[in-house]
Amino acid sequence: MTQEFPAEDIDPLAVGAWILGTGGGGNPYLAQLNLKKLYAAGKTCRIIAPEDLNDDDPVAVVSKMGAPLVGQERLVDPAHLARALQLMEETIGRKFAAVMSIEIGGGNALSPFLAAALLDIPVVDADAMGRAYPEAQMTSFAIGDLKMYPLTMVDCRANEAIVAKAASWKWMERVSRSVCTELGSTSATCKAPRTGAEVKEWGVLHTVTKATRLGRAVLDARRTHSDPVKAILDLEGGQRLFTGKVVDVDRTTTGGFLRGQARIAGLDGDRDRELVLEFQNEWIVALCDGDPIAMTPDLICLLDSENGEAIGTETVRYGQRVTAIALPAPEILRGAKGLEHVGPRAFGYDFDFKSVFAQ
């Protein structure tokens, strides 16, 4: 059973997804405008609960791939995402029953909606991260050791590529990232097809609903002139990490990723302290005066202190007044197997995961 996704939920979804993006997933603004344009032209989207999928339903998994900063300069058209899905249908010889996002964070939360509006198939209320991550092996499907191929890729020049097989999730990441880099570090992709049974067992469920609810709380707080940061923390059981002013940003695009760090000088109760946020597309580790105080897979979110707007790794800049918060990670990311894929050691840090929310 499907339900209409109303036009008035586009803005809340974009706001909430940008927060859950933990700095990555791409700024949703352009996808938000594209989806509104499709609705204005008479297109609509439908949502299907994961529980309503048949076990053998083929489900497409779409996303934009590449460095977030490049994605702001070279735009992915909705038709590119739809074509990546169609290319996968041609490759596997089956029509998809539904489409979902690989990550609910950032603009990729809206990617399946752009394809769905053009192809008239429902969007699954789920993703494979519960946030955003930069690499293929950092998904709940990879944690579940599901098949990682084939993958299709389409760019703005009408180049189309298929990764027919990969030896592992990390090899899928290496091969597809290399192709994406050659295409200019941004492209539309359709990941390995999933079945309804796989989505129900290994997906992070009801995250479209979660992102929309979160965005609505922020927009309501702005309308009532209440504190949107507090609204986020109250709704999600999060914790404030630091309040301050951005004083330096070091960022570079290399190998298809946006890497670097942002330094934040403390204000108010954090005066005379400094927070450093290190990132690889997403915020990965927060260090206060040199000591790690928050780390992946807990969600590290950087927000505008006044309006609660999320700040991405490609949009953070000198002078912004910001509040860093942490939100709890999905359970599948916090288990021993999950930490092998997305814990701090998976990003090259020489320390084990310690949750902000540990008792």
Coordinates of C-alpha atoms in Angstrom, one line a residue, residues 141-352:
F141 CA 23.8 -3.7 3.2
A142 CA 27.6 -4.0 3.3
I143 CA 27.4 -4.8 7.0
G144 CA 25.0 -7.5 6.1
D145 CA 27.4 -9.0 3.5
L146 CA 24.8 -8.6 0.7
K147 CA 25.8 -8.7 -2.9
M148 CA 27.5 -5.5 -4.0
Y149 CA 27.1 -5.6 -7.8
P150 CA 26.1 -4.6 -10.5
L151 CA 26.3 -0.8 -10.3
T152 CA 25.3 1.6 -13.1
M153 CA 26.5 5.2 -13.5
V154 CA 25.4 8.1 -15.7
D155 CA 26.8 11.6 -16.1
C156 CA 25.7 14.9 -17.7
R157 CA 27.6 14.1 -20.9
A158 CA 25.5 11.0 -21.6
N159 CA 28.4 8.7 -20.5
E160 CA 27.1 5.4 -19.1
A161 CA 29.1 2.8 -17.2
I162 CA 28.3 -0.5 -15.6
V163 CA 30.4 -2.2 -13.0
A164 CA 29.4 -5.8 -13.7
K165 CA 31.1 -7.4 -10.8
A166 CA 33.4 -6.6 -7.9
A167 CA 35.4 -8.8 -5.5
S168 CA 34.2 -7.0 -2.4
W169 CA 32.4 -3.9 -1.2
K170 CA 35.8 -2.1 -0.9
W171 CA 36.6 -3.1 -4.5
M172 CA 33.2 -1.8 -5.6
E173 CA 34.1 1.5 -3.9
R174 CA 37.5 1.7 -5.6
V175 CA 36.4 0.8 -9.1
S176 CA 33.2 3.0 -9.1
R177 CA 35.1 5.9 -7.4
S178 CA 37.7 5.8 -10.1
V179 CA 35.1 6.0 -12.8
C180 CA 33.3 8.8 -11.0
T181 CA 36.5 10.7 -10.6
E182 CA 37.1 10.5 -14.4
L183 CA 33.6 11.8 -14.9
G184 CA 34.4 14.9 -13.0
S185 CA 33.8 13.7 -9.4
T186 CA 30.0 13.7 -9.7
S187 CA 27.5 11.3 -11.3
A188 CA 24.2 9.6 -10.9
T189 CA 24.3 6.0 -9.8
C190 CA 22.0 3.0 -9.2
K191 CA 23.6 0.6 -6.7
A192 CA 23.2 -3.2 -6.5
P193 CA 19.5 -4.1 -6.6
R194 CA 17.9 -5.2 -3.4
T195 CA 14.9 -7.4 -2.7
G196 CA 12.1 -6.5 -0.5
A197 CA 13.3 -9.1 2.0
E198 CA 16.8 -7.6 2.1
V199 CA 15.4 -4.1 2.6
K200 CA 13.3 -5.3 5.5
E201 CA 16.1 -7.2 7.1
W202 CA 19.1 -4.9 6.5
G203 CA 17.7 -1.5 5.7
V204 CA 17.5 1.4 8.2
L205 CA 13.8 1.7 8.2
H206 CA 11.3 4.7 8.3
T207 CA 14.1 7.3 7.8
V208 CA 12.1 9.3 5.2
T209 CA 9.5 9.8 7.9
K210 CA 12.2 10.6 10.5
A211 CA 13.8 13.2 8.3
T212 CA 10.5 14.8 7.5
R213 CA 9.5 14.9 11.1
L214 CA 12.8 16.4 12.1
G215 CA 12.6 19.1 9.4
R216 CA 9.1 20.0 10.5
A217 CA 10.2 20.5 14.1
V218 CA 12.9 23.0 12.9
L219 CA 10.5 24.9 10.7
D220 CA 7.9 25.0 13.4
A221 CA 10.5 26.4 15.9
R222 CA 11.4 29.1 13.4
R223 CA 7.8 30.1 13.0
T224 CA 7.2 30.3 16.7
H225 CA 10.6 32.0 17.4
S226 CA 11.7 29.2 19.7
D227 CA 15.1 27.5 19.7
P228 CA 15.4 25.2 16.7
V229 CA 18.6 23.6 18.0
K230 CA 16.8 22.7 21.2
A231 CA 13.9 21.3 19.1
I232 CA 16.3 19.0 17.3
L233 CA 17.9 17.8 20.5
D234 CA 14.6 17.2 22.2
L235 CA 13.1 15.3 19.3
E236 CA 16.1 13.0 18.7
G237 CA 17.6 12.7 22.2
G238 CA 20.8 14.4 21.1
Q239 CA 23.5 16.3 23.0
R240 CA 25.1 19.7 22.4
L241 CA 28.8 19.4 22.0
F242 CA 30.1 23.0 21.4
T243 CA 29.0 26.5 20.5
G244 CA 31.3 29.0 18.8
K245 CA 32.5 30.8 15.6
V246 CA 34.2 29.2 12.6
V247 CA 37.7 30.7 12.5
D248 CA 39.4 28.5 9.8
V249 CA 38.5 26.0 7.1
D250 CA 41.0 23.7 5.4
R251 CA 39.3 21.8 2.5
T252 CA 40.4 20.0 -0.6
T253 CA 38.8 17.8 -3.2
T254 CA 40.9 14.8 -4.0
G255 CA 40.1 11.3 -5.2
G256 CA 36.4 12.0 -5.5
F257 CA 36.1 13.1 -1.9
L258 CA 36.0 16.4 0.0
R259 CA 38.5 16.2 2.9
G260 CA 39.7 18.7 5.5
Q261 CA 38.9 20.2 8.8
A262 CA 37.0 23.2 10.3
R263 CA 38.3 25.0 13.5
I264 CA 35.7 26.6 15.8
A265 CA 36.6 29.1 18.6
G266 CA 34.3 28.8 21.6
L267 CA 31.7 31.3 22.6
D268 CA 29.5 31.6 25.7
G269 CA 30.1 28.6 27.9
D270 CA 32.8 27.3 25.5
R271 CA 34.9 30.5 25.5
D272 CA 38.7 29.9 25.6
R273 CA 38.2 26.4 24.1
E274 CA 38.5 25.2 20.5
L275 CA 36.7 22.5 18.5
V276 CA 38.1 20.9 15.4
L277 CA 35.8 19.0 13.1
E278 CA 37.6 16.7 10.7
F279 CA 35.7 15.5 7.6
Q280 CA 35.7 13.2 4.6
N281 CA 32.6 14.4 2.8
E282 CA 30.9 14.1 6.3
W283 CA 31.9 15.2 9.8
I284 CA 33.9 12.2 11.1
V285 CA 35.5 13.2 14.4
A286 CA 35.1 16.2 16.8
L287 CA 38.2 17.1 18.9
C288 CA 37.9 19.6 21.7
D289 CA 41.3 21.1 22.7
G290 CA 42.9 18.1 21.0
D291 CA 40.8 15.3 22.6
P292 CA 38.1 13.4 20.7
I293 CA 34.7 14.1 22.2
A294 CA 32.5 12.7 19.4
M295 CA 33.1 10.4 16.5
T296 CA 31.5 8.2 13.9
P297 CA 29.1 6.4 13.8
D298 CA 27.4 8.9 16.2
L299 CA 26.0 11.7 14.0
I300 CA 28.1 14.9 14.3
C301 CA 25.9 17.7 13.0
L302 CA 27.0 21.4 12.6
L303 CA 24.1 23.8 12.8
D304 CA 23.6 27.5 12.4
S305 CA 23.1 28.6 16.0
E306 CA 20.2 30.9 15.2
N307 CA 18.0 29.0 12.7
G308 CA 19.1 25.4 13.1
E309 CA 20.1 25.1 9.5
A310 CA 22.6 22.3 8.9
I311 CA 26.0 23.3 7.6
G312 CA 27.8 21.1 5.2
T313 CA 31.5 20.4 4.7
E314 CA 31.3 22.2 1.4
T315 CA 29.4 25.3 2.8
V316 CA 31.1 25.8 6.2
R317 CA 32.9 29.2 6.1
Y318 CA 34.7 31.7 8.3
G319 CA 32.6 33.7 10.6
Q320 CA 29.6 31.5 11.0
R321 CA 28.1 31.2 14.5
V322 CA 27.5 27.5 14.9
T323 CA 26.5 24.8 17.3
A324 CA 27.9 21.3 17.0
I325 CA 25.6 18.5 18.3
A326 CA 25.6 14.7 18.4
L327 CA 22.7 12.5 17.6
P328 CA 22.5 8.7 18.2
A329 CA 23.5 6.4 15.4
P330 CA 21.3 3.5 14.2
E331 CA 21.8 0.3 16.1
I332 CA 23.2 -1.6 13.1
L333 CA 26.1 0.9 12.9
R334 CA 27.0 0.6 16.6
G335 CA 27.5 -3.2 16.7
A336 CA 30.9 -4.9 16.4
K337 CA 30.4 -5.6 12.7
G338 CA 29.1 -2.1 12.0
L339 CA 32.1 -0.5 13.7
E340 CA 34.4 -2.4 11.4
H341 CA 32.8 -0.6 8.5
V342 CA 32.1 2.8 10.0
G343 CA 33.9 3.2 13.3
P344 CA 36.8 5.7 13.6
R345 CA 39.4 3.0 12.7
A346 CA 37.6 2.6 9.3
F347 CA 38.6 6.2 8.6
G348 CA 42.2 5.8 9.7
Y349 CA 42.0 6.9 13.3
D350 CA 44.0 5.1 16.0
F351 CA 41.3 4.9 18.6
D352 CA 38.2 2.9 19.3

